[in-house]
XYZ file of C-alpha atoms in Angstrom:
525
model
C 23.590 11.651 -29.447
C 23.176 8.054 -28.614
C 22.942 5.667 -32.128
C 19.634 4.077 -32.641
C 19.899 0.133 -32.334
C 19.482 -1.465 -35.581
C 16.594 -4.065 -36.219
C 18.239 -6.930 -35.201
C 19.856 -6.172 -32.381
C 16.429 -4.897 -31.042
C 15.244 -8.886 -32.531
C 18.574 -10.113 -30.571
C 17.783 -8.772 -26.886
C 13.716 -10.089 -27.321
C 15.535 -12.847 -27.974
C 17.579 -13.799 -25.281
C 14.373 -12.386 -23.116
C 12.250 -15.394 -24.763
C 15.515 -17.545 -24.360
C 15.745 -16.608 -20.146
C 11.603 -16.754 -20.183
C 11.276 -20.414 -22.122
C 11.321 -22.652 -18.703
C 8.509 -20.695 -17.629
C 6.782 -20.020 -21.116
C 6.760 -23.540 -21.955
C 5.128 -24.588 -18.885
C 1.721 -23.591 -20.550
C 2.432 -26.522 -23.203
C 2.136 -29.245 -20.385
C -1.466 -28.950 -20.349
C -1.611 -30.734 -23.890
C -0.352 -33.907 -21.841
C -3.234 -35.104 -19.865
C -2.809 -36.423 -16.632
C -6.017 -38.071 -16.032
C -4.563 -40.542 -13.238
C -2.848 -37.655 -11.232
C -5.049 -34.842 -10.901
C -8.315 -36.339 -9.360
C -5.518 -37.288 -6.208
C -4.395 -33.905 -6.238
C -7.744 -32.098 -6.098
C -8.911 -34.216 -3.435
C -5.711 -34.939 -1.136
C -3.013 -32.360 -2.026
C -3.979 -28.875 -3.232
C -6.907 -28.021 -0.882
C -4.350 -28.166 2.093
C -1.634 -26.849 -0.184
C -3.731 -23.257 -1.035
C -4.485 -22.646 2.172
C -1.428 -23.390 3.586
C 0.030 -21.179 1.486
C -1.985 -18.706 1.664
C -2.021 -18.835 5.911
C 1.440 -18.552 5.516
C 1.956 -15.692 3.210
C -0.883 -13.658 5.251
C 0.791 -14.185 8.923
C 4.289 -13.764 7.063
C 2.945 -10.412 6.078
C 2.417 -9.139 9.737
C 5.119 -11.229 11.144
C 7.499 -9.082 8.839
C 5.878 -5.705 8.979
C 5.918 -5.570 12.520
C 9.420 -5.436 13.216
C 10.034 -4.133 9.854
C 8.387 -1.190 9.734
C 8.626 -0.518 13.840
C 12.269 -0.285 13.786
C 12.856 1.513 10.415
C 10.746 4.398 12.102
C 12.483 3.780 15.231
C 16.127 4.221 13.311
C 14.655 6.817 10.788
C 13.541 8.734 13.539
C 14.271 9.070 17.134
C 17.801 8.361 19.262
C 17.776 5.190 21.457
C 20.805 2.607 22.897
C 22.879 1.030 20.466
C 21.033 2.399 17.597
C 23.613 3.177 15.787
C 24.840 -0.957 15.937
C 21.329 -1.958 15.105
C 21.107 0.084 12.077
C 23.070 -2.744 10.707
C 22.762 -5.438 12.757
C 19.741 -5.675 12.092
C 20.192 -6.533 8.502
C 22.147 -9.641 9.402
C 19.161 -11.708 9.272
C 19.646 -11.860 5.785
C 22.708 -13.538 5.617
C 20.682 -16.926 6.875
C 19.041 -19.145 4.502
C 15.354 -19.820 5.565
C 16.118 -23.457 5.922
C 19.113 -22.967 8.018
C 16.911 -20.952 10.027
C 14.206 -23.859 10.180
C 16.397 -26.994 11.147
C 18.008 -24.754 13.815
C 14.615 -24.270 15.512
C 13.289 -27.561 14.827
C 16.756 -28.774 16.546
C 16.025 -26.759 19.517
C 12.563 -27.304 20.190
C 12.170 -31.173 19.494
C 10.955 -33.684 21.982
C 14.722 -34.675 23.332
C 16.069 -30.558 23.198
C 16.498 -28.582 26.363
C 13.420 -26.433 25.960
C 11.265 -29.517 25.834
C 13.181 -30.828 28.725
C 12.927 -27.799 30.704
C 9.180 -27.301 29.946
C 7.973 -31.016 30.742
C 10.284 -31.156 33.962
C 8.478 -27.817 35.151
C 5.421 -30.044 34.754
C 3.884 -28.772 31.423
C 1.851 -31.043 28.933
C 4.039 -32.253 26.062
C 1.053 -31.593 23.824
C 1.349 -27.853 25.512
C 4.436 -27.062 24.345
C 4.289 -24.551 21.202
C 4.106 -26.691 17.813
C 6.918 -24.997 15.425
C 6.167 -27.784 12.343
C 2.780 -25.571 11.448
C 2.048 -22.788 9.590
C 2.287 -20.074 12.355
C 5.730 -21.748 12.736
C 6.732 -21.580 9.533
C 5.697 -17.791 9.285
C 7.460 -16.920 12.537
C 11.133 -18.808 11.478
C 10.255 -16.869 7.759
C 9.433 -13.316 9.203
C 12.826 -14.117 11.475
C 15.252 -13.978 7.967
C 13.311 -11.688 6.200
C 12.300 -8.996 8.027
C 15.297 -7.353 6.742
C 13.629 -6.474 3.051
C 10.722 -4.678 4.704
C 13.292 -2.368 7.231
C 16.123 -1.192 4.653
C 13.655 0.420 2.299
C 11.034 1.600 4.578
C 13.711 2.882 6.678
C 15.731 4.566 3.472
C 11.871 6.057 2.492
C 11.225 7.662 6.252
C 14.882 9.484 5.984
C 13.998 10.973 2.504
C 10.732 11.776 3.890
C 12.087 14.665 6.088
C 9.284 15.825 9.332
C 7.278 18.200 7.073
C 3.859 15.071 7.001
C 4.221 14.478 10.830
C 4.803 18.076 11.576
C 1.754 19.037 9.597
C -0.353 16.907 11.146
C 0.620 17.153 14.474
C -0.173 20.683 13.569
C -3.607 19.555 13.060
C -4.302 18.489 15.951
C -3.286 14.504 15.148
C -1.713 12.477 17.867
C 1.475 10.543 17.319
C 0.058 7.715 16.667
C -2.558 9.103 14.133
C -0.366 11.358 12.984
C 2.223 8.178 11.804
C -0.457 5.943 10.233
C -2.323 9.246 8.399
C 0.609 10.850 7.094
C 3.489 9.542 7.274
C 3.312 5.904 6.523
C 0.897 6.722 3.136
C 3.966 8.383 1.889
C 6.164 5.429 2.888
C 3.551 3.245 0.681
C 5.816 2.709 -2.454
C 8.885 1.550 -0.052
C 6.602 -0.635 2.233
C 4.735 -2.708 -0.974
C 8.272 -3.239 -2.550
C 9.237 -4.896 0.763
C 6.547 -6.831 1.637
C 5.914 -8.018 -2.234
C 10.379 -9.145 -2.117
C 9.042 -10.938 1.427
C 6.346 -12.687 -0.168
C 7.774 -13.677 -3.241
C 10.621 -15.131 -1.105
C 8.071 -17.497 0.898
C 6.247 -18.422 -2.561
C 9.527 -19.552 -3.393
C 10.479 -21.200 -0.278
C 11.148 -24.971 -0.460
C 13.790 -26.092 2.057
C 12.298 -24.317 5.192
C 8.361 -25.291 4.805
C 9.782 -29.023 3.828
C 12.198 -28.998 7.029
C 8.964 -27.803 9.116
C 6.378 -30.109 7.561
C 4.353 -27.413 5.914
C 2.567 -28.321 2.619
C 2.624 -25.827 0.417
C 2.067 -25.210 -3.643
C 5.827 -25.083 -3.973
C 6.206 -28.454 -2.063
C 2.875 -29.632 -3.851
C 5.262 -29.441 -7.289
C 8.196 -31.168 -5.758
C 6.121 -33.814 -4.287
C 4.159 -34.346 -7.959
C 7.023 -34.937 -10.025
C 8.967 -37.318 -7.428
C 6.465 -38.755 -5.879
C 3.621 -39.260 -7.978
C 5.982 -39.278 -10.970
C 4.490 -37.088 -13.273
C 6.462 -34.288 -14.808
C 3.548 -33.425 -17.207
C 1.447 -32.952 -13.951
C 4.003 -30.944 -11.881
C 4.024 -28.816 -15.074
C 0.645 -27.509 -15.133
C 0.523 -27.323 -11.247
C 3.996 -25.020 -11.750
C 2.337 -22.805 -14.557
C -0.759 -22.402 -12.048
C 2.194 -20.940 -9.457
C 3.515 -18.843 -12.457
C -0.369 -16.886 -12.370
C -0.187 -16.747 -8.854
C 3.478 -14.856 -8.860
C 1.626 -12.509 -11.628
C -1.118 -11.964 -9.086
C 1.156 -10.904 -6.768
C 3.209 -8.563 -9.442
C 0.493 -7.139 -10.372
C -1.034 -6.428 -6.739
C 2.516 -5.055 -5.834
C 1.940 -2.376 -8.920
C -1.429 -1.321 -7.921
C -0.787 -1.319 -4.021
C 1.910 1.280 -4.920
C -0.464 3.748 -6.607
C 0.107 7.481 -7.097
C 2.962 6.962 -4.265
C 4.921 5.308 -7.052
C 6.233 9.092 -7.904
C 8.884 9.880 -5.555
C 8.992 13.310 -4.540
C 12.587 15.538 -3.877
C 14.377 14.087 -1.119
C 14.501 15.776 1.818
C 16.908 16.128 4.685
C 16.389 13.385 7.246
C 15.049 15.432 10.223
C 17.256 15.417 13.909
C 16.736 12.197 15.509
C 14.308 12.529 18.953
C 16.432 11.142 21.928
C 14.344 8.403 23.527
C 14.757 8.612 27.626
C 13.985 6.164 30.153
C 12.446 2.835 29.846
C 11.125 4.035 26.169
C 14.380 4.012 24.674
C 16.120 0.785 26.450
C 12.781 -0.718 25.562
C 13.496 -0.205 22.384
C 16.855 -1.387 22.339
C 15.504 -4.660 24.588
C 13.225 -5.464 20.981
C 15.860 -4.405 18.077
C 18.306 -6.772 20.431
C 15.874 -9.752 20.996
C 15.043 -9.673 16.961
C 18.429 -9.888 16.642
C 19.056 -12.479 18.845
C 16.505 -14.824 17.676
C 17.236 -14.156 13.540
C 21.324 -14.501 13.948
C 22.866 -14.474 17.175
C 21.433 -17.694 18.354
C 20.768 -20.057 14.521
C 24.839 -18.973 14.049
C 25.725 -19.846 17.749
C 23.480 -23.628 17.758
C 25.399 -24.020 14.538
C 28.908 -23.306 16.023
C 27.845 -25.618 18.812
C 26.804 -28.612 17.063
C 30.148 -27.899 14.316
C 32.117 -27.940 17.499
C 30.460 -31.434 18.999
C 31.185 -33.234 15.991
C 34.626 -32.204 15.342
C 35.776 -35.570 15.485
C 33.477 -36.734 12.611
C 32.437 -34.047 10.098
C 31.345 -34.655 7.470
C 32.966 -34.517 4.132
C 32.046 -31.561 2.536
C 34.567 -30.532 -0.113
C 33.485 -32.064 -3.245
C 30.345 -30.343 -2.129
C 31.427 -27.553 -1.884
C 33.846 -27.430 -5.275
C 30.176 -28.399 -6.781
C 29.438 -25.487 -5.033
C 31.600 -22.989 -5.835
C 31.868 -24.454 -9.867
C 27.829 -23.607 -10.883
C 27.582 -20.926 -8.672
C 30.969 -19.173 -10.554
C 29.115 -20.239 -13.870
C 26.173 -19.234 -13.389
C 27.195 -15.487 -12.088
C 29.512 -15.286 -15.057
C 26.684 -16.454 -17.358
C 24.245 -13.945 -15.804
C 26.887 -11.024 -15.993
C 27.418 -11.541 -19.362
C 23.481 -11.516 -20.494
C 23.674 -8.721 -17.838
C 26.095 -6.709 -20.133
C 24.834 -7.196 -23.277
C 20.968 -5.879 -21.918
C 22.852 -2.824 -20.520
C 24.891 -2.144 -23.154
C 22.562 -2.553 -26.234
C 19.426 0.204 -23.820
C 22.682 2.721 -23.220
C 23.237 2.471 -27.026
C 19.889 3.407 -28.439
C 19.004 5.829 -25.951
C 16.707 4.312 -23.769
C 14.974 2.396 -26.321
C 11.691 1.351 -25.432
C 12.096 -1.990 -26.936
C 15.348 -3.141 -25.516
C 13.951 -1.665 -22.002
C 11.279 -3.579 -22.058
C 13.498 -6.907 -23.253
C 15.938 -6.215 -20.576
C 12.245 -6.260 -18.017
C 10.775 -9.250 -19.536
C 14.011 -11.026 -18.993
C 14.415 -10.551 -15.206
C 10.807 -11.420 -14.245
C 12.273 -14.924 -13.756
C 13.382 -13.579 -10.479
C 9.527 -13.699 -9.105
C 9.443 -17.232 -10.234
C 9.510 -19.798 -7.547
C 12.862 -22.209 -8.126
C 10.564 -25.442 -7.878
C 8.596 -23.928 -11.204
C 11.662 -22.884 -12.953
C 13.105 -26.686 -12.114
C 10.061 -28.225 -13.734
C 10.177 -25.587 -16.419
C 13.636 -26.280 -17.498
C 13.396 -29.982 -17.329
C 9.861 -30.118 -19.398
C 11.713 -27.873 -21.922
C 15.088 -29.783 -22.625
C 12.683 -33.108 -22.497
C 10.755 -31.820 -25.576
C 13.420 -30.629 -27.242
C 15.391 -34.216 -26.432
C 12.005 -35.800 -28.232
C 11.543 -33.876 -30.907
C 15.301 -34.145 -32.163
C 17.332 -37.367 -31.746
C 20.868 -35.240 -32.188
C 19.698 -33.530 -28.971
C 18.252 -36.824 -27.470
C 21.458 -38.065 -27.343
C 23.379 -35.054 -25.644
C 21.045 -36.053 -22.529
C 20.778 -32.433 -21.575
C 17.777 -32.873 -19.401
C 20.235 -34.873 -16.914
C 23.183 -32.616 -17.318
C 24.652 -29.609 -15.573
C 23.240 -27.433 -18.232
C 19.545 -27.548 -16.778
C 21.173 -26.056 -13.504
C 22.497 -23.926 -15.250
C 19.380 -22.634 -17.405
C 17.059 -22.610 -14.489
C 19.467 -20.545 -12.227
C 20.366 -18.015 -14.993
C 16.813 -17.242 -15.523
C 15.912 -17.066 -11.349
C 19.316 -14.864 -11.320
C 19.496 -12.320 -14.333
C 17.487 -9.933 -12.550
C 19.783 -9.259 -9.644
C 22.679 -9.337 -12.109
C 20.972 -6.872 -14.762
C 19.985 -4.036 -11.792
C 23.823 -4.250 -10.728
C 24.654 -3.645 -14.296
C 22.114 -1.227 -14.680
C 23.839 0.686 -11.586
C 27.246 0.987 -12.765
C 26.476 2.295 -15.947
C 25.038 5.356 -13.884
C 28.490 6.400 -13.061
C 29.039 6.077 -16.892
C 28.909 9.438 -18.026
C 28.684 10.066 -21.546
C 31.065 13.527 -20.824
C 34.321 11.520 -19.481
C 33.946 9.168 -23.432
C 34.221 12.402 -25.397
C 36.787 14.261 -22.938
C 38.836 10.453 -23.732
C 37.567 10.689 -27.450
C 38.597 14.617 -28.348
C 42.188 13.751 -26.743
C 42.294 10.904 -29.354
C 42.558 8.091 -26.714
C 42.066 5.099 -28.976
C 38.794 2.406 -28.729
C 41.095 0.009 -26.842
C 42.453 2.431 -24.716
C 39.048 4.350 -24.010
C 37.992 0.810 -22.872
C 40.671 -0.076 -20.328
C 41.210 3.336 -18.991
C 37.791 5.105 -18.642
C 34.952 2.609 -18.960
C 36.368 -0.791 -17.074
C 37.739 1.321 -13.887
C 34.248 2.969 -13.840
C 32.026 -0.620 -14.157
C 34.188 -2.409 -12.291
C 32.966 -1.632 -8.742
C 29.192 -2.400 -9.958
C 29.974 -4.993 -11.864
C 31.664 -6.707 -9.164
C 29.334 -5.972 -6.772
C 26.929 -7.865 -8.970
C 28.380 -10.655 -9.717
C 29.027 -11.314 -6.054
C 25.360 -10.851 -5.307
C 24.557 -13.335 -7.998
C 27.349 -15.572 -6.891
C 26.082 -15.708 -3.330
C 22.506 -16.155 -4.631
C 23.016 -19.035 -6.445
C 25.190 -20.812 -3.601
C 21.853 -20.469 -1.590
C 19.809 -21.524 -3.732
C 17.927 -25.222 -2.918
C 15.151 -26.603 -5.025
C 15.994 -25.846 -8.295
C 19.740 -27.642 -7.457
C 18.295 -30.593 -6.073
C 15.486 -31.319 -8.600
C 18.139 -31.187 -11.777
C 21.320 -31.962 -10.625
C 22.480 -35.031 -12.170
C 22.407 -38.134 -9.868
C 25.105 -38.101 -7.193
C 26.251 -34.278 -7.772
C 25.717 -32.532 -4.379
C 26.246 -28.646 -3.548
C 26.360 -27.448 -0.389
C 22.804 -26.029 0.220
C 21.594 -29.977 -1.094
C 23.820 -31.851 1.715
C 22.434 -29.192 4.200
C 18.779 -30.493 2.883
C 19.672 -34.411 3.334
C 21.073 -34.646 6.499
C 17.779 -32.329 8.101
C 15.608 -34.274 6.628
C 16.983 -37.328 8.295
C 17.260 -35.598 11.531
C 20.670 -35.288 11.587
C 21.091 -31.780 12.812
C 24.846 -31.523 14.075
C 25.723 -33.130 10.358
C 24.022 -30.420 8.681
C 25.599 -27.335 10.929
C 28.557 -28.059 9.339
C 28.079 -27.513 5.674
C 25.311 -24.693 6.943
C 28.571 -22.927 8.233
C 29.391 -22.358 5.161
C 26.617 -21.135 3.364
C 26.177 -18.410 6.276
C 29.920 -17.391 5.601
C 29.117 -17.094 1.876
C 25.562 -15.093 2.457
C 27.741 -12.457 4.483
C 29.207 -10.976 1.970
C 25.942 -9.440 0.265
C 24.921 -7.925 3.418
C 28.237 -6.930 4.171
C 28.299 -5.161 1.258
C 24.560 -3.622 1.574
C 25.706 -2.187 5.103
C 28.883 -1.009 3.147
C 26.362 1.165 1.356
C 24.374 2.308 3.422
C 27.105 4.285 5.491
């Protein structure tokens, strides 16, 4: 019988939650620092564009990813086509390319001096012709291209457990294909498809790098562009804690657009695969290859390209990348740790309710865009620098340890549902074989429980590692002056055009972002 957690461990977990949830929290006190002198040019220049930008973006993102998403999960789930058994994980390769690797790739191919542009004006077509990819349909399309991905592994996972009993049933009926897919089957699929598409649109809420690089205002952009530009941090506050009700809006949307179909049923054996003939099935394999093509093939082969021009001069990047490798390490071990502590303290009283709930709170950081939690961290460590003078003078605010804060609390979710998964294979049967042989506490430890964690815990803290390599705005709005991580030199040399300068460095990050999804195809065989 699990031990109920005392008082103040319950008190403990709450607070680390309100610890991991202070960047955000906070945000609400900005608003008792007027900005009179900012917010008359925001209403009238910035955030008009900025909404509906951003909302443009997130609806076209939302069929741009649903599309291929859902159309080749069903095509994988169900039927028997060319190479389907390579796309089942090709597919998810995609995911190993940041957004705004993605974006300066395409920008780099389709400016005015590229080949394409070439090509089109010497076959006698208008420059002003010539698809514009810095716009919002452009941003969506280079988006939808990297995260697609979300939207097929768990729509795909829910058709297998699905078995053919809906589509038989209403074929049955006297329901076409067709009818029969959007009546039946994909209602069931409902859960699976609104946890894909909300991950997908969180993601683009969150975007910074690739709707910069393509010259796409956003609200994430707007927050950047408030603090540095019109510099006002008590203004980029309240415009961040505005994002922080739109990410709620979203949340709770995601809950109610799951429904009933939040109640998974018994899983079912995935029903034999139809063999596609003819032109069906090859031209299946012609759109699953194309995808492909356009996500990863050709971003990773541009970047090999312009790598392999500018041999002669890369650039420098490893103090960039020990930078790199030195927050991302801390911040995965940081995360891990909190991770742990969440796990172990709900395993411990049984499922509390309480400590549930504190582990929850904690990792809704996750749905916070990185620009908010930037401004959220730094408005937090510069009230706490003016209300103390003993903190003043650590200078926190321009330290490593606002990095570190703001990543921790974007992270912790990741690292708490890998946690959350090893402790699964944790069962409470193997501790009391180990205890009625009289294995001692020690022993118990290093014999039973670490060999048992280890593979999830791992597998965690490489997901959070590779996360927080990736991760752009909230490393180059706090990182002290001069301190550069990969992902940031990526950002400075694209925004000055310098496209073979940036492949480099880019290399890198796409080697890093392998190993997730190398690890995610890993599990689904």
């Amino acid at each position: 019988m699990a031990r109920p957690v005392p008082w103040p461990a319950r008190g403990g977990a709450w607070l680390l939650a309100a610890l991991l949830l202070a960047p955000t929290l906070w945000l609400a006190s900005a608003f008792a620092t007027p900005a009179p002198e900012v917010w008359p040019h925001l209403f009238a220049e910035v955030l008009p564009l900025a909404l509906r930008n951003t909302l443009a973006l997130l609806g076209l993102l939302a069929v741009f990813a649903l599309l291929p998403g859902v159309g080749f999960a069903w095509a994988s789930a169900r039927y028997e086509w060319p190479g389907r058994r390579f796309f089942d994980w090709a597919l998810v390769l995609p995911l190993a390319l940041p957004g705004y690797v993605v974006a300066f790739v395409y920008v780099g191919l389709t400016d005015y001096a590229s080949v394409l542009q070439t090509t089109w004006r010497a076959l006698g077509g208008a420059p002003a012709g010539f698809p514009e990819l810095r716009s919002v349909p452009g941003a969506a399309f280079v988006l939808a291209l990297v995260m697609y991905p979300y939207v097929f592994l768990l729509v795909r996972a829910a058709f297998l457990r699905q078995g053919s009993a809906a589509m038989d049933a209403a074929r049955m009926l006297g329901h076409g294909p067709l009818r029969s897919f959007f009546r039946a089957v994909l209602p069931m699929a409902r859960p699976a498809l609104v946890a894909g598409l909300s991950l997908v649109l969180l993601e683009a809420l969150a975007d910074f790098g690739a709707v910069s690089i393509l010259g796409v205002d956003t609200l994430t952009t707007s927050v950047y562009k408030t603090w540095y530009a019109l510099f006002s941090l008590p203004a980029a506050a309240q415009l961040a804690f505005s994002m922080v009700v739109l990410v709620g809006l979203v949340l709770a949307l995601e809950r109610w657009g799951r429904g009933r179909g939040a109640r998974s049923g018994p899983q079912l054996m995935p029903p034999p695969r139809r063999r596609l003939r003819g032109w069906r099935g090859w031209a299946v394999t012609a759109a699953a290859a194309l995808t492909l093509v356009l996500g990863f093939v050709l971003p990773l082969a541009r970047l090999l390209w312009w790598s392999w021009r500018a041999r002669a001069a890369l650039p420098e990047v490893g103090e960039a990348a020990i930078n790199t490798a030195l927050i991302a390490a801390a911040t995965a071990l940081l995360v891990l740790v909190l991770a742990l502590v969440f796990s172990v303290l709900a395993r411990r009283s049984g499922g509390d309710r309480g400590v549930r709930a504190a582990g929850f709170v904690a990792g809704l950081g996750y749905a916070v865009p990185g620009t908010v939690l930037a401004v959220g961290a730094m408005w937090l460590l510069v009230s706490l620098e003016q209300t103390s003078s003993w903190l003043g003078s650590l200078a926190l605010s321009s330290s490593l340890v606002a990095v570190l804060l703001a990543l921790s609390a974007r992270f912790l979710r990741v690292g708490h549902e890998a946690t959350e998964t090893a402790f699964l294979a944790l069962r409470p049967s193997l501790l009391e074989s180990a205890r009625l042989l009289a294995v001692p506490p020690l022993s118990r430890l290093r014999r039973v429980v670490l060999p048992l964690l280890r593979p999830g815990l791992v597998a965690g803290l490489l997901l959070v590692l590779v996360e927080a390599v990736k991760e752009l705005p909230a490393t180059l709005m706090l990182r002290p002056f001069g301190w550069d991580t990969l992902a940031v030199r990526v950002y400075s040399h694209t925004t000055e055009g310098l496209w073979e300068q940036a492949a480099w460095p880019a290399l890198w990050l796409v080697v890093v972002g392998l190993v997730p999804v190398w690890w995610l195809v890993r599990a689904q065989d």
